Amino acid sequence: MTSTYRYKFLLSPSRLHLGFLLVSGIFPLVLVGVMEMPSGPKWLLLAVLVLFGLLQYLAWRNQQKTIVYLEQLNDCDWRLGYADGTVTEGRITENSYLTRYLMIFRLVAKDRQGRKIILFPDSLGEGEFRRLRLRIITGLKTGQNPELDQGV
């Protein structure tokens, strides 16, 4: 039996997210550049900030942990598919931040492992971002499993 709920959202890497990472990496570099401090600690701090920014970029580009699809199984249950082929099923918790321009939510798997997901509008096709947001809101309003949310 096919469900009317079953819908797969195909995701792509967000350029807005990359832009945010770049700005958040460049701002501290500029700030350290204009600060009055001895040159030794300044160069050390700059090196640490550059390394941290590089690690953030590499984490963003890591293809193994990239979510390639998000599938709604029913009102409350969702499935995440990763680029390496692994799949996680779980429920989205009520402490989600869902707006027109940003979605931050947590999927708690059956084994109680949590996964925070950040989505920008350019991660999905046109209109798909709104459809996903409304499906999550509707699923949250129909009720979560209270046993799953205890202790989260």
PDB file of C-alpha atoms in Angstrom:
ATOM      1  CA  MET A   1       0.000   0.000   0.000  1.00  0.00           C
ATOM      2  CA  THR A   2       1.439   3.372  -0.967  1.00  0.00           C
ATOM      3  CA  SER A   3       1.011   6.242   1.406  1.00  0.00           C
ATOM      4  CA  THR A   4       0.083   9.775   0.469  1.00  0.00           C
ATOM      5  CA  TYR A   5       2.668  10.888   3.011  1.00  0.00           C
ATOM      6  CA  ARG A   6       5.610   9.226   1.319  1.00  0.00           C
ATOM      7  CA  TYR A   7       7.584  11.952  -0.412  1.00  0.00           C
ATOM      8  CA  LYS A   8      11.301  12.221  -1.073  1.00  0.00           C
ATOM      9  CA  PHE A   9      13.055  15.605  -0.963  1.00  0.00           C
ATOM     10  CA  LEU A  10      16.339  15.594  -2.885  1.00  0.00           C
ATOM     11  CA  LEU A  11      18.948  17.841  -1.262  1.00  0.00           C
ATOM     12  CA  SER A  12      22.033  19.523  -2.658  1.00  0.00           C
ATOM     13  CA  PRO A  13      24.916  21.372  -0.940  1.00  0.00           C
ATOM     14  CA  SER A  14      23.928  24.918  -0.042  1.00  0.00           C
ATOM     15  CA  ARG A  15      25.927  27.848  -1.368  1.00  0.00           C
ATOM     16  CA  LEU A  16      24.340  30.060   1.305  1.00  0.00           C
ATOM     17  CA  HIS A  17      25.763  27.766   3.975  1.00  0.00           C
ATOM     18  CA  LEU A  18      29.198  27.929   2.353  1.00  0.00           C
ATOM     19  CA  GLY A  19      28.927  31.735   2.168  1.00  0.00           C
ATOM     20  CA  PHE A  20      28.038  31.872   5.852  1.00  0.00           C
ATOM     21  CA  LEU A  21      31.056  29.699   6.673  1.00  0.00           C
ATOM     22  CA  LEU A  22      33.316  31.950   4.600  1.00  0.00           C
ATOM     23  CA  VAL A  23      32.050  35.160   6.210  1.00  0.00           C
ATOM     24  CA  SER A  24      32.285  33.661   9.692  1.00  0.00           C
ATOM     25  CA  GLY A  25      35.854  32.617   8.880  1.00  0.00           C
ATOM     26  CA  ILE A  26      36.968  35.909   7.323  1.00  0.00           C
ATOM     27  CA  PHE A  27      35.527  38.198  10.013  1.00  0.00           C
ATOM     28  CA  PRO A  28      37.792  36.908  12.833  1.00  0.00           C
ATOM     29  CA  LEU A  29      40.806  37.169  10.505  1.00  0.00           C
ATOM     30  CA  VAL A  30      40.043  40.830   9.818  1.00  0.00           C
ATOM     31  CA  LEU A  31      39.396  41.451  13.496  1.00  0.00           C
ATOM     32  CA  VAL A  32      42.740  39.911  14.499  1.00  0.00           C
ATOM     33  CA  GLY A  33      44.448  41.900  11.729  1.00  0.00           C
ATOM     34  CA  VAL A  34      43.338  45.243  13.164  1.00  0.00           C
ATOM     35  CA  MET A  35      43.868  44.336  16.840  1.00  0.00           C
ATOM     36  CA  GLU A  36      46.757  45.852  18.752  1.00  0.00           C
ATOM     37  CA  MET A  37      48.843  42.946  19.986  1.00  0.00           C
ATOM     38  CA  PRO A  38      52.411  41.632  19.600  1.00  0.00           C
ATOM     39  CA  SER A  39      53.107  40.027  16.237  1.00  0.00           C
ATOM     40  CA  GLY A  40      54.027  36.564  17.618  1.00  0.00           C
ATOM     41  CA  PRO A  41      50.662  35.826  19.265  1.00  0.00           C
ATOM     42  CA  LYS A  42      48.876  37.571  16.393  1.00  0.00           C
ATOM     43  CA  TRP A  43      50.420  35.202  13.801  1.00  0.00           C
ATOM     44  CA  LEU A  44      49.679  32.198  16.012  1.00  0.00           C
ATOM     45  CA  LEU A  45      46.048  33.259  16.395  1.00  0.00           C
ATOM     46  CA  LEU A  46      45.770  33.870  12.644  1.00  0.00           C
ATOM     47  CA  ALA A  47      47.165  30.387  11.933  1.00  0.00           C
ATOM     48  CA  VAL A  48      44.662  28.791  14.322  1.00  0.00           C
ATOM     49  CA  LEU A  49      41.767  30.705  12.730  1.00  0.00           C
ATOM     50  CA  VAL A  50      42.842  29.723   9.203  1.00  0.00           C
ATOM     51  CA  LEU A  51      43.138  26.082  10.271  1.00  0.00           C
ATOM     52  CA  PHE A  52      39.708  26.191  11.908  1.00  0.00           C
ATOM     53  CA  GLY A  53      38.193  27.717   8.755  1.00  0.00           C
ATOM     54  CA  LEU A  54      39.816  25.061   6.603  1.00  0.00           C
ATOM     55  CA  LEU A  55      38.429  22.304   8.827  1.00  0.00           C
ATOM     56  CA  GLN A  56      34.941  23.823   8.578  1.00  0.00           C
ATOM     57  CA  TYR A  57      35.206  23.914   4.800  1.00  0.00           C
ATOM     58  CA  LEU A  58      36.424  20.309   4.653  1.00  0.00           C
ATOM     59  CA  ALA A  59      33.548  19.210   6.883  1.00  0.00           C
ATOM     60  CA  TRP A  60      31.143  21.008   4.534  1.00  0.00           C
ATOM     61  CA  ARG A  61      32.677  19.242   1.538  1.00  0.00           C
ATOM     62  CA  ASN A  62      32.785  15.793   3.166  1.00  0.00           C
ATOM     63  CA  GLN A  63      30.750  13.700   0.757  1.00  0.00           C
ATOM     64  CA  GLN A  64      30.350  10.771   3.148  1.00  0.00           C
ATOM     65  CA  LYS A  65      28.216  12.686   5.646  1.00  0.00           C
ATOM     66  CA  THR A  66      26.267  14.719   3.127  1.00  0.00           C
ATOM     67  CA  ILE A  67      22.515  14.166   3.295  1.00  0.00           C
ATOM     68  CA  VAL A  68      21.261  13.557  -0.237  1.00  0.00           C
ATOM     69  CA  TYR A  69      17.584  13.035   0.511  1.00  0.00           C
ATOM     70  CA  LEU A  70      14.987  13.431   3.235  1.00  0.00           C
ATOM     71  CA  GLU A  71      11.927  11.199   2.902  1.00  0.00           C
ATOM     72  CA  GLN A  72       8.681  11.468   4.824  1.00  0.00           C
ATOM     73  CA  LEU A  73       7.385   8.018   5.712  1.00  0.00           C
ATOM     74  CA  ASN A  74       4.252   9.140   7.596  1.00  0.00           C
ATOM     75  CA  ASP A  75       3.201  12.123   9.720  1.00  0.00           C
ATOM     76  CA  CYS A  76       6.023  11.732  12.234  1.00  0.00           C
ATOM     77  CA  ASP A  77       8.590   9.374  10.732  1.00  0.00           C
ATOM     78  CA  TRP A  78      11.349  10.499   8.386  1.00  0.00           C
ATOM     79  CA  ARG A  79      14.269   8.853   6.605  1.00  0.00           C
ATOM     80  CA  LEU A  80      17.643  10.469   5.885  1.00  0.00           C
ATOM     81  CA  GLY A  81      19.751   9.120   3.041  1.00  0.00           C
ATOM     82  CA  TYR A  82      23.480   9.850   3.006  1.00  0.00           C
ATOM     83  CA  ALA A  83      25.885  10.037   0.078  1.00  0.00           C
ATOM     84  CA  ASP A  84      27.661   6.879   1.221  1.00  0.00           C
ATOM     85  CA  GLY A  85      24.402   4.905   0.994  1.00  0.00           C
ATOM     86  CA  THR A  86      23.570   4.635   4.687  1.00  0.00           C
ATOM     87  CA  VAL A  87      20.055   5.424   5.855  1.00  0.00           C
ATOM     88  CA  THR A  88      18.741   6.728   9.193  1.00  0.00           C
ATOM     89  CA  GLU A  89      15.090   6.672  10.221  1.00  0.00           C
ATOM     90  CA  GLY A  90      13.632   8.674  13.060  1.00  0.00           C
ATOM     91  CA  ARG A  91      11.344  11.468  14.185  1.00  0.00           C
ATOM     92  CA  ILE A  92      11.796  15.208  14.111  1.00  0.00           C
ATOM     93  CA  THR A  93      11.613  16.715  17.587  1.00  0.00           C
ATOM     94  CA  GLU A  94       9.407  19.639  18.516  1.00  0.00           C
ATOM     95  CA  ASN A  95      12.311  21.970  19.321  1.00  0.00           C
ATOM     96  CA  SER A  96      12.751  22.833  15.656  1.00  0.00           C
ATOM     97  CA  TYR A  97      13.373  26.241  14.116  1.00  0.00           C
ATOM     98  CA  LEU A  98      11.410  26.468  10.869  1.00  0.00           C
ATOM     99  CA  THR A  99      11.247  29.755   8.943  1.00  0.00           C
ATOM    100  CA  ARG A 100      10.986  30.823   5.315  1.00  0.00           C
ATOM    101  CA  TYR A 101      14.756  31.202   4.988  1.00  0.00           C
ATOM    102  CA  LEU A 102      16.215  28.631   7.374  1.00  0.00           C
ATOM    103  CA  MET A 103      15.266  25.282   8.885  1.00  0.00           C
ATOM    104  CA  ILE A 104      17.091  23.800  11.856  1.00  0.00           C
ATOM    105  CA  PHE A 105      15.683  20.594  13.235  1.00  0.00           C
ATOM    106  CA  ARG A 106      16.756  17.473  15.074  1.00  0.00           C
ATOM    107  CA  LEU A 107      15.984  13.970  13.935  1.00  0.00           C
ATOM    108  CA  VAL A 108      16.071  11.383  16.722  1.00  0.00           C
ATOM    109  CA  ALA A 109      16.627   7.871  15.392  1.00  0.00           C
ATOM    110  CA  LYS A 110      15.064   4.739  16.832  1.00  0.00           C
ATOM    111  CA  ASP A 111      18.331   4.034  18.684  1.00  0.00           C
ATOM    112  CA  ARG A 112      18.088   7.521  20.281  1.00  0.00           C
ATOM    113  CA  GLN A 113      20.987   8.924  18.264  1.00  0.00           C
ATOM    114  CA  GLY A 114      20.263  12.547  17.370  1.00  0.00           C
ATOM    115  CA  ARG A 115      21.215  14.345  14.167  1.00  0.00           C
ATOM    116  CA  LYS A 116      20.908  18.121  13.789  1.00  0.00           C
ATOM    117  CA  ILE A 117      20.048  19.254  10.280  1.00  0.00           C
ATOM    118  CA  ILE A 118      20.449  22.775   8.914  1.00  0.00           C
ATOM    119  CA  LEU A 119      18.782  23.552   5.596  1.00  0.00           C
ATOM    120  CA  PHE A 120      18.912  26.742   3.563  1.00  0.00           C
ATOM    121  CA  PRO A 121      16.432  27.477   0.740  1.00  0.00           C
ATOM    122  CA  ASP A 122      18.987  26.719  -1.981  1.00  0.00           C
ATOM    123  CA  SER A 123      19.374  23.145  -0.679  1.00  0.00           C
ATOM    124  CA  LEU A 124      16.111  22.221  -2.368  1.00  0.00           C
ATOM    125  CA  GLY A 125      14.369  23.010  -5.607  1.00  0.00           C
ATOM    126  CA  GLU A 126      12.044  25.964  -5.991  1.00  0.00           C
ATOM    127  CA  GLY A 127       8.933  25.463  -3.865  1.00  0.00           C
ATOM    128  CA  GLU A 128      10.346  22.302  -2.278  1.00  0.00           C
ATOM    129  CA  PHE A 129      11.729  24.203   0.720  1.00  0.00           C
ATOM    130  CA  ARG A 130       8.254  25.510   1.568  1.00  0.00           C
ATOM    131  CA  ARG A 131       6.672  22.087   0.995  1.00  0.00           C
ATOM    132  CA  LEU A 132       9.197  20.435   3.330  1.00  0.00           C
ATOM    133  CA  ARG A 133       8.704  23.089   6.003  1.00  0.00           C
ATOM    134  CA  LEU A 134       4.917  22.683   5.877  1.00  0.00           C
ATOM    135  CA  ARG A 135       5.150  18.888   6.012  1.00  0.00           C
ATOM    136  CA  ILE A 136       7.373  19.089   9.102  1.00  0.00           C
ATOM    137  CA  ILE A 137       5.035  21.593  10.791  1.00  0.00           C
ATOM    138  CA  THR A 138       2.007  19.443   9.958  1.00  0.00           C
ATOM    139  CA  GLY A 139       3.743  16.342  11.298  1.00  0.00           C
ATOM    140  CA  LEU A 140       4.636  18.137  14.525  1.00  0.00           C
ATOM    141  CA  LYS A 141       1.044  19.351  14.985  1.00  0.00           C
ATOM    142  CA  THR A 142      -0.427  15.866  14.543  1.00  0.00           C
ATOM    143  CA  GLY A 143       1.668  14.772  17.490  1.00  0.00           C
ATOM    144  CA  GLN A 144       4.979  13.216  18.234  1.00  0.00           C
ATOM    145  CA  ASN A 145       5.575  10.026  20.153  1.00  0.00           C
ATOM    146  CA  PRO A 146       6.078  11.337  23.724  1.00  0.00           C
ATOM    147  CA  GLU A 147       8.197   8.309  24.674  1.00  0.00           C
ATOM    148  CA  LEU A 148      10.736   9.225  21.983  1.00  0.00           C
ATOM    149  CA  ASP A 149      11.101  12.815  23.189  1.00  0.00           C
ATOM    150  CA  GLN A 150      11.716  11.964  26.851  1.00  0.00           C
ATOM    151  CA  GLY A 151      15.263  12.662  27.900  1.00  0.00           C
ATOM    152  CA  VAL A 152      16.204  14.317  24.607  1.00  0.00           C
TER     153      VAL A 152
END
